[in-house]
mmCIF file of C-alpha atoms in Angstrom:
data_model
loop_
_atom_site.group_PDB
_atom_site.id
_atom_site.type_symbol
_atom_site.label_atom_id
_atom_site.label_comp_id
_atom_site.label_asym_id
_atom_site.label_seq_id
_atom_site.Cartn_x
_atom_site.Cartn_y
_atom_site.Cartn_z
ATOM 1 C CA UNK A 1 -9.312 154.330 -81.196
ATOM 2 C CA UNK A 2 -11.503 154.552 -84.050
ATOM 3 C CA UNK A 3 -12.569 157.773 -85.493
ATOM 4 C CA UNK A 4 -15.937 159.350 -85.938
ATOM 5 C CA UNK A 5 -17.754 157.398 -88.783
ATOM 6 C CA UNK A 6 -20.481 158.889 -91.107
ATOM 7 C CA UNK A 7 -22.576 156.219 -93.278
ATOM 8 C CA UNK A 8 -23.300 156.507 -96.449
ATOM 9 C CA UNK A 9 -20.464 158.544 -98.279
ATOM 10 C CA UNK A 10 -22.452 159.572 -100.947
ATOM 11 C CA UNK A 11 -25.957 159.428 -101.807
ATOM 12 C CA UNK A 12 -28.433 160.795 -104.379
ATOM 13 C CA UNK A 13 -31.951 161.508 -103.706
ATOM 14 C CA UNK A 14 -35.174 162.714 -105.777
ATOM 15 C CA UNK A 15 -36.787 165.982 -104.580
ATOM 16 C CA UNK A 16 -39.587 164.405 -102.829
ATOM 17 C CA UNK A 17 -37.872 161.837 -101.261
ATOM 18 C CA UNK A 18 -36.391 161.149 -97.765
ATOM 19 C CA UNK A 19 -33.155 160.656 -96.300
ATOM 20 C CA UNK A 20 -31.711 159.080 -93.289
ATOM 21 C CA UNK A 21 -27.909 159.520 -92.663
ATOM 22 C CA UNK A 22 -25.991 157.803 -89.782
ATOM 23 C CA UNK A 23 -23.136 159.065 -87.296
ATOM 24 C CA UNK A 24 -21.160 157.024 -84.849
ATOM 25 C CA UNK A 25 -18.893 158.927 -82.560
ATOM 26 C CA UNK A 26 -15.520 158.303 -80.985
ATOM 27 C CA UNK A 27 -15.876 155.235 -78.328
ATOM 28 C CA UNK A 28 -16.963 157.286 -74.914
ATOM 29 C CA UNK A 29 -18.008 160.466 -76.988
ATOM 30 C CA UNK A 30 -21.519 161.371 -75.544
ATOM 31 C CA UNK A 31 -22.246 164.028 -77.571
ATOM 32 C CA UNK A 32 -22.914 164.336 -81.559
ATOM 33 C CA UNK A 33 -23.230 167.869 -83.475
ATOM 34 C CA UNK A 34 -24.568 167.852 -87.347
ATOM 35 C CA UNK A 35 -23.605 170.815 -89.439
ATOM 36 C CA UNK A 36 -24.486 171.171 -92.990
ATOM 37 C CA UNK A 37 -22.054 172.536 -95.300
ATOM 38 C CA UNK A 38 -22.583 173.988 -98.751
ATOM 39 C CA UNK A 39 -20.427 176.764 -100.602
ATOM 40 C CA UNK A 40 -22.809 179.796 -100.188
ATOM 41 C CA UNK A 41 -23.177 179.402 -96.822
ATOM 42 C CA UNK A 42 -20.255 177.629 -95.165
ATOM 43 C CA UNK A 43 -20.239 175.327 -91.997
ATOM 44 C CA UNK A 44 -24.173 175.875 -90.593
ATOM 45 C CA UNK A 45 -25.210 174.020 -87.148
ATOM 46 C CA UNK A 46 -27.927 171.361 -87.538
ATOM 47 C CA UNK A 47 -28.205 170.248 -83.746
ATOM 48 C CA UNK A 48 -26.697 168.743 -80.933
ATOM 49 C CA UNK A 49 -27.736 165.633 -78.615
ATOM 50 C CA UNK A 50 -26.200 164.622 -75.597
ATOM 51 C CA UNK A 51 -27.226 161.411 -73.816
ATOM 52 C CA UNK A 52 -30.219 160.729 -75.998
ATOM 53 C CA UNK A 53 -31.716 164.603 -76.024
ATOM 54 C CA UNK A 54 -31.812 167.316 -78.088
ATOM 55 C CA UNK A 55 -29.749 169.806 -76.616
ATOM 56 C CA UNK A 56 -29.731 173.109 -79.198
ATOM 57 C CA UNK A 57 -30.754 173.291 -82.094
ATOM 58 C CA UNK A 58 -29.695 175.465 -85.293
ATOM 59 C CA UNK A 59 -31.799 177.654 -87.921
ATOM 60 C CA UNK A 60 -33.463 175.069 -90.127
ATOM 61 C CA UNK A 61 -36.716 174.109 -90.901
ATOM 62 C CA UNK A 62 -39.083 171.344 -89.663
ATOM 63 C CA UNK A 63 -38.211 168.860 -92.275
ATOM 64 C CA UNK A 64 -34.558 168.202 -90.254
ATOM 65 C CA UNK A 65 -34.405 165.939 -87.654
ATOM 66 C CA UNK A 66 -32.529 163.718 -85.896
ATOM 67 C CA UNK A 67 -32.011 161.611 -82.846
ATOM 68 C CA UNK A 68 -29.385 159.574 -80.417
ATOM 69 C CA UNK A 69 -29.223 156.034 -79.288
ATOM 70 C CA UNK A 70 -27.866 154.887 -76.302
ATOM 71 C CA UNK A 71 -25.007 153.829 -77.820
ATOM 72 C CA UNK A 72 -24.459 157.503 -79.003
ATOM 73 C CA UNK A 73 -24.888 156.609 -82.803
ATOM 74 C CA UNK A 74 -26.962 159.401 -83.867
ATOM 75 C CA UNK A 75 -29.227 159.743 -87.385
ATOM 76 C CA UNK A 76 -30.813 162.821 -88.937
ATOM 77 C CA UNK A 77 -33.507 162.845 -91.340
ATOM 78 C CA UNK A 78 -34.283 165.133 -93.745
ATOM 79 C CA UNK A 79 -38.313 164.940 -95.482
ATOM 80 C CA UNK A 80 -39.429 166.486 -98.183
ATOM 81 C CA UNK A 81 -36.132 167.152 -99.948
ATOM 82 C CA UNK A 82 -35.906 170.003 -102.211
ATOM 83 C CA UNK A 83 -32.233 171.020 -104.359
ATOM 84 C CA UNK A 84 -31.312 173.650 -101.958
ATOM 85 C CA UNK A 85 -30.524 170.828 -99.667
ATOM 86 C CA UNK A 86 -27.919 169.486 -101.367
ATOM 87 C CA UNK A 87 -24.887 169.418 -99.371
ATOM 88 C CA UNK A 88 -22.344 167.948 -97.454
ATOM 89 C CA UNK A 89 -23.285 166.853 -93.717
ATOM 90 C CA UNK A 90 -20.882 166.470 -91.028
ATOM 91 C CA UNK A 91 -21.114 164.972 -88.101
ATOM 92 C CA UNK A 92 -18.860 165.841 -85.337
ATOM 93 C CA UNK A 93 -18.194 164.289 -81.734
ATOM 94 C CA UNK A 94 -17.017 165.533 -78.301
ATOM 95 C CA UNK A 95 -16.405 164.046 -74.917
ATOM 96 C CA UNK A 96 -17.177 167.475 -73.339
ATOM 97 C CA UNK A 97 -19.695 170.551 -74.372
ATOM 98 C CA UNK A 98 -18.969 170.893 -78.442
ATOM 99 C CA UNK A 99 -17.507 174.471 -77.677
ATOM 100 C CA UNK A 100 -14.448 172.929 -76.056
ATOM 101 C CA UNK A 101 -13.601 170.302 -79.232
ATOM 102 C CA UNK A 102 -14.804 168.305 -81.861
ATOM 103 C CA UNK A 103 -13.757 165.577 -83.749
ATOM 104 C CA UNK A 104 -15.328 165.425 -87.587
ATOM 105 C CA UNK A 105 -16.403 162.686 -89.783
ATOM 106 C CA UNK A 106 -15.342 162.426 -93.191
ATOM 107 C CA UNK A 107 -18.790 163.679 -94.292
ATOM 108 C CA UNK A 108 -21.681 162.556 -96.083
ATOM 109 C CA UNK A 109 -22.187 164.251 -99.488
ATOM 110 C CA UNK A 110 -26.023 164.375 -100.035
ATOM 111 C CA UNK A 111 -27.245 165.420 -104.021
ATOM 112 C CA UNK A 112 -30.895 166.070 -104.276
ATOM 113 C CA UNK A 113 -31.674 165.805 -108.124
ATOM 114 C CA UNK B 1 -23.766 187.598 -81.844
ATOM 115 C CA UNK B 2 -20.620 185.157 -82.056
ATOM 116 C CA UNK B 3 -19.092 185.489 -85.034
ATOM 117 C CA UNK B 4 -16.061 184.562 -87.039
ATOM 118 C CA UNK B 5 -14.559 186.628 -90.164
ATOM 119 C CA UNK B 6 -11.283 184.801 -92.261
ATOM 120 C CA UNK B 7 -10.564 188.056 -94.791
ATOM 121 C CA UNK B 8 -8.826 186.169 -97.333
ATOM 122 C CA UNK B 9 -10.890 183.827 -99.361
ATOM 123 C CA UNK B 10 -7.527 182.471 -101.153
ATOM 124 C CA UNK B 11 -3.851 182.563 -100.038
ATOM 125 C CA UNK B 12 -0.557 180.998 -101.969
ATOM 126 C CA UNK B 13 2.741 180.258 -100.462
ATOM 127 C CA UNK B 14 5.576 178.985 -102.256
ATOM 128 C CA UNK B 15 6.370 175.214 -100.191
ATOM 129 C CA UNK B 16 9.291 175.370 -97.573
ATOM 130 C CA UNK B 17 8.099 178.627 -97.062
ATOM 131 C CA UNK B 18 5.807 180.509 -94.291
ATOM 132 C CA UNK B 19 2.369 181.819 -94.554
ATOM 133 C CA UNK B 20 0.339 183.202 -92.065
ATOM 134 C CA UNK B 21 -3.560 182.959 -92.026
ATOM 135 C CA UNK B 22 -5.978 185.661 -90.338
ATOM 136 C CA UNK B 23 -9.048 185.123 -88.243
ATOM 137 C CA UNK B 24 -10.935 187.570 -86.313
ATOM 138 C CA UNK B 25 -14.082 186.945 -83.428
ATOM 139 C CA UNK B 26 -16.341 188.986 -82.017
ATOM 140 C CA UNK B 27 -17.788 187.860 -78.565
ATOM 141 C CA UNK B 28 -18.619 189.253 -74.923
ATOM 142 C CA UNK B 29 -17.296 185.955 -73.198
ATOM 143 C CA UNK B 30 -14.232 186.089 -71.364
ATOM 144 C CA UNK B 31 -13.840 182.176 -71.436
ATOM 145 C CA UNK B 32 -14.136 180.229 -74.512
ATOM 146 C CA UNK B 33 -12.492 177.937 -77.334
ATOM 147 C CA UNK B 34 -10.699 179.250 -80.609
ATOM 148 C CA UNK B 35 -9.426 176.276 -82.887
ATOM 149 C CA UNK B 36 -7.579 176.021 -86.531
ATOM 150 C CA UNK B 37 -9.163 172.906 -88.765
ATOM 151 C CA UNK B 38 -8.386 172.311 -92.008
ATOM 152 C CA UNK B 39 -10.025 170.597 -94.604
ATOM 153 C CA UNK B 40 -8.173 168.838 -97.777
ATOM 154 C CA UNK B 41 -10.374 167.628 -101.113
ATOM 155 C CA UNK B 42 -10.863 164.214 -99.058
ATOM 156 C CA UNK B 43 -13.351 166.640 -97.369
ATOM 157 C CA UNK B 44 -12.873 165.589 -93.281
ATOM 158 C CA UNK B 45 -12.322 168.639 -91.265
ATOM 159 C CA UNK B 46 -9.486 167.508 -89.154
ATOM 160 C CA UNK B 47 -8.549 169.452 -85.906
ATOM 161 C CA UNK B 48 -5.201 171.561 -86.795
ATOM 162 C CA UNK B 49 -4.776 173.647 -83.664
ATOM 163 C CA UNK B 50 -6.830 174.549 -80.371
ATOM 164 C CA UNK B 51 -6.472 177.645 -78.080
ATOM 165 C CA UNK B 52 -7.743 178.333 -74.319
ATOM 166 C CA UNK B 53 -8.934 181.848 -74.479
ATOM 167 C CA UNK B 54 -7.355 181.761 -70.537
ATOM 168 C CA UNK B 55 -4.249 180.251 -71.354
ATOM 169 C CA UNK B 56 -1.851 183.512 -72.863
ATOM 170 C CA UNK B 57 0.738 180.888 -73.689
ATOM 171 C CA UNK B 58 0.199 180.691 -77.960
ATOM 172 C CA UNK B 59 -0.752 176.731 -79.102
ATOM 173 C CA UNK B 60 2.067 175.126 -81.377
ATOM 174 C CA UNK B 61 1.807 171.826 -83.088
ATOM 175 C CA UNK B 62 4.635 171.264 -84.458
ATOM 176 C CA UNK B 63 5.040 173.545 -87.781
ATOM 177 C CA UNK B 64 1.756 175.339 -86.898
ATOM 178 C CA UNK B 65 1.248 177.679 -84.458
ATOM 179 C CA UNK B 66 -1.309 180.653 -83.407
ATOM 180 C CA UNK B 67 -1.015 184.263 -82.500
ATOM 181 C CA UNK B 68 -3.302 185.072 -79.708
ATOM 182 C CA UNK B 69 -4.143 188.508 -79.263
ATOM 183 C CA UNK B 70 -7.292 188.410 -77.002
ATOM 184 C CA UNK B 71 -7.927 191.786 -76.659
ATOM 185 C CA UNK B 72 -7.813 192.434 -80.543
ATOM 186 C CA UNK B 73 -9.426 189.524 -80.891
ATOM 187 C CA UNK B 74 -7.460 188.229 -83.492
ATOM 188 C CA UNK B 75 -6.451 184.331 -84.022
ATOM 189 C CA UNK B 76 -4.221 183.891 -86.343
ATOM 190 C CA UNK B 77 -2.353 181.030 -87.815
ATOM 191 C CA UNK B 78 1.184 180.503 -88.634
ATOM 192 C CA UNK B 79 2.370 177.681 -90.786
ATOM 193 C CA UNK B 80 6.078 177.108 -91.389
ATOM 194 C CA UNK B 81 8.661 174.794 -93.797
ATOM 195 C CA UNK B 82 4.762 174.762 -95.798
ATOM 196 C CA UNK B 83 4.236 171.574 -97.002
ATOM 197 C CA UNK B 84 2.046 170.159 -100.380
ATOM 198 C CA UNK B 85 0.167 167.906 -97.875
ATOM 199 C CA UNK B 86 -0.649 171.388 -96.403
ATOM 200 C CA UNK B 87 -2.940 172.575 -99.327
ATOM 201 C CA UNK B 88 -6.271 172.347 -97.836
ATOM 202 C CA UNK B 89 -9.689 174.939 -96.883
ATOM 203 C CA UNK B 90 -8.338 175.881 -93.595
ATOM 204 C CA UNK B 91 -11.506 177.377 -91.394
ATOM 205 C CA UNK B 92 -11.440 179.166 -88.101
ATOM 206 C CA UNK B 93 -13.858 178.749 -85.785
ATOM 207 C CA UNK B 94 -14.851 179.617 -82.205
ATOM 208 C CA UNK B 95 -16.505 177.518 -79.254
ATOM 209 C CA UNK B 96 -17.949 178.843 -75.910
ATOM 210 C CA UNK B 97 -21.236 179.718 -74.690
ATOM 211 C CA UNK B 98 -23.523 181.178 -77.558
ATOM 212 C CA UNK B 99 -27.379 181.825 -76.607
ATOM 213 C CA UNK B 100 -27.192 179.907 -73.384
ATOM 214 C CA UNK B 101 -25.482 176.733 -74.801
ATOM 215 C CA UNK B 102 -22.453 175.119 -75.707
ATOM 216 C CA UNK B 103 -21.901 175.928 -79.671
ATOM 217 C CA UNK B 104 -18.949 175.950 -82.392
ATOM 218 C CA UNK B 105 -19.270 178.658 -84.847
ATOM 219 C CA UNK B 106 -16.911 178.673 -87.980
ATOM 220 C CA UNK B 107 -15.518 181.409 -90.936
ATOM 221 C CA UNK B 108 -15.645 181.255 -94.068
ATOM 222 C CA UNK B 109 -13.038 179.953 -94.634
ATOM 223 C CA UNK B 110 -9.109 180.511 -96.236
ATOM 224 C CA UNK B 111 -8.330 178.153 -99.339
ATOM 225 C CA UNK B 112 -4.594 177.894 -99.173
ATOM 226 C CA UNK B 113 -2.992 176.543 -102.393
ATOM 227 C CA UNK B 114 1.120 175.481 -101.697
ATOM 228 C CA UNK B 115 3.155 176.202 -105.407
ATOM 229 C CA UNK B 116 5.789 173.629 -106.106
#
């Protein structure tokens, strides 16, 4: 069974720009969790969406977003980037509630220059 | 609030031998998750060790294992026979019901460094 798979690896953006990253979870997993991680302030909680909706949502600002398709492949976006938002997002999958398990991707590492 | 405190930003262990990694939680739920992930340079957070706050039984997975002490609410992890392929961020974290919904919260994390 194929793990959880985060697209791109790597990416470098202009503060300014835009960026879209991509998700797909483990085969059956309905829901997908974003966290953002970053040295200063560890593993922070993005959202959640189950089944196409939004179900929580963590303590960021407007400018991230995201969304599910039906086949579970979720994307956030991030507008507007500024430096602080360089990072590494993870993306993490669950067959039940994300408080009972999750299964991580390997991570994309986002560098806003 | 949930939250999750690892004490010791760095640990070293000597391979083939055992070192023991602390995690405490604070919470006012009687059922919820605790789980042990660890996290080498390649960077994916891979899923070490997971505990049923109702089960009093302690997980083991083969050379890891976890001390469950509920009512201290302590969650530590044991790993013996340490291994290089062991030398990773290990992070504790807890899952239950947070605010009304579902959530993982992690620690800080433990960087554990195996010498040769």
């Amino acid at each position: 069974k194929a793990g959880v798979t985060q697209t791109p690896r790597y990416l470098i953006k202009t503060r300014g720009q835009q960026v879209t990253l991509s998700c797909s979870p483990i085969s059956g997993h309905r829901s997908v969790s974003w966290y953002q991680q970053t040295p200063g302030q560890g593993l922070q909680f993005l959202f959640e969406y189950f089944s196409e909706t939004q179900r929580n949502k963590g303590n960021f600002p407007g400018r991230f977003s995201g969304r599910q398709f039906s086949n579970s492949r979720s994307e956030m976006n991030v507008s507007t980037l500024e430096l602080g938002d360089s990072a590494l997002y993870l993306c993490a999958s669950s067959f039940g509630p994300p408080g009972t398990e999750a299964f991580f991707g390997q991570g994309t590492r986002l560098t806003v220059v | 609030a949930q939250t999750v405190t690892q004490s010791q930003p760095e640990m070293s262990v000597q391979e083939a031998e055992t070192v023991t990694l602390s995690c405490t939680y604070d919470t006012s739920e009687s059922d919820y998750y605790l789980f042990w992930y660890k996290q080498p340079p390649s960077r994916q957070m891979i899923l070490v060790i997971r505990q049923e706050a109702y089960k009093q039984q302690n997980a083991t997975e083969n050379r890891f294992s976890v001390n469950f002490q509920k009512a201290a609410k302590s969650f530590s992890l044991k790993i013996s026979d340490s291994q290089l392929g062991d030398a990773a961020m290990y992070f504790c974290a807890y899952g239950g019901l947070i605010q009304g919904a579902q959530k993982l919260v992690f620690g800080q994390g433990t960087r554990l460094t195996i010498n040769p």
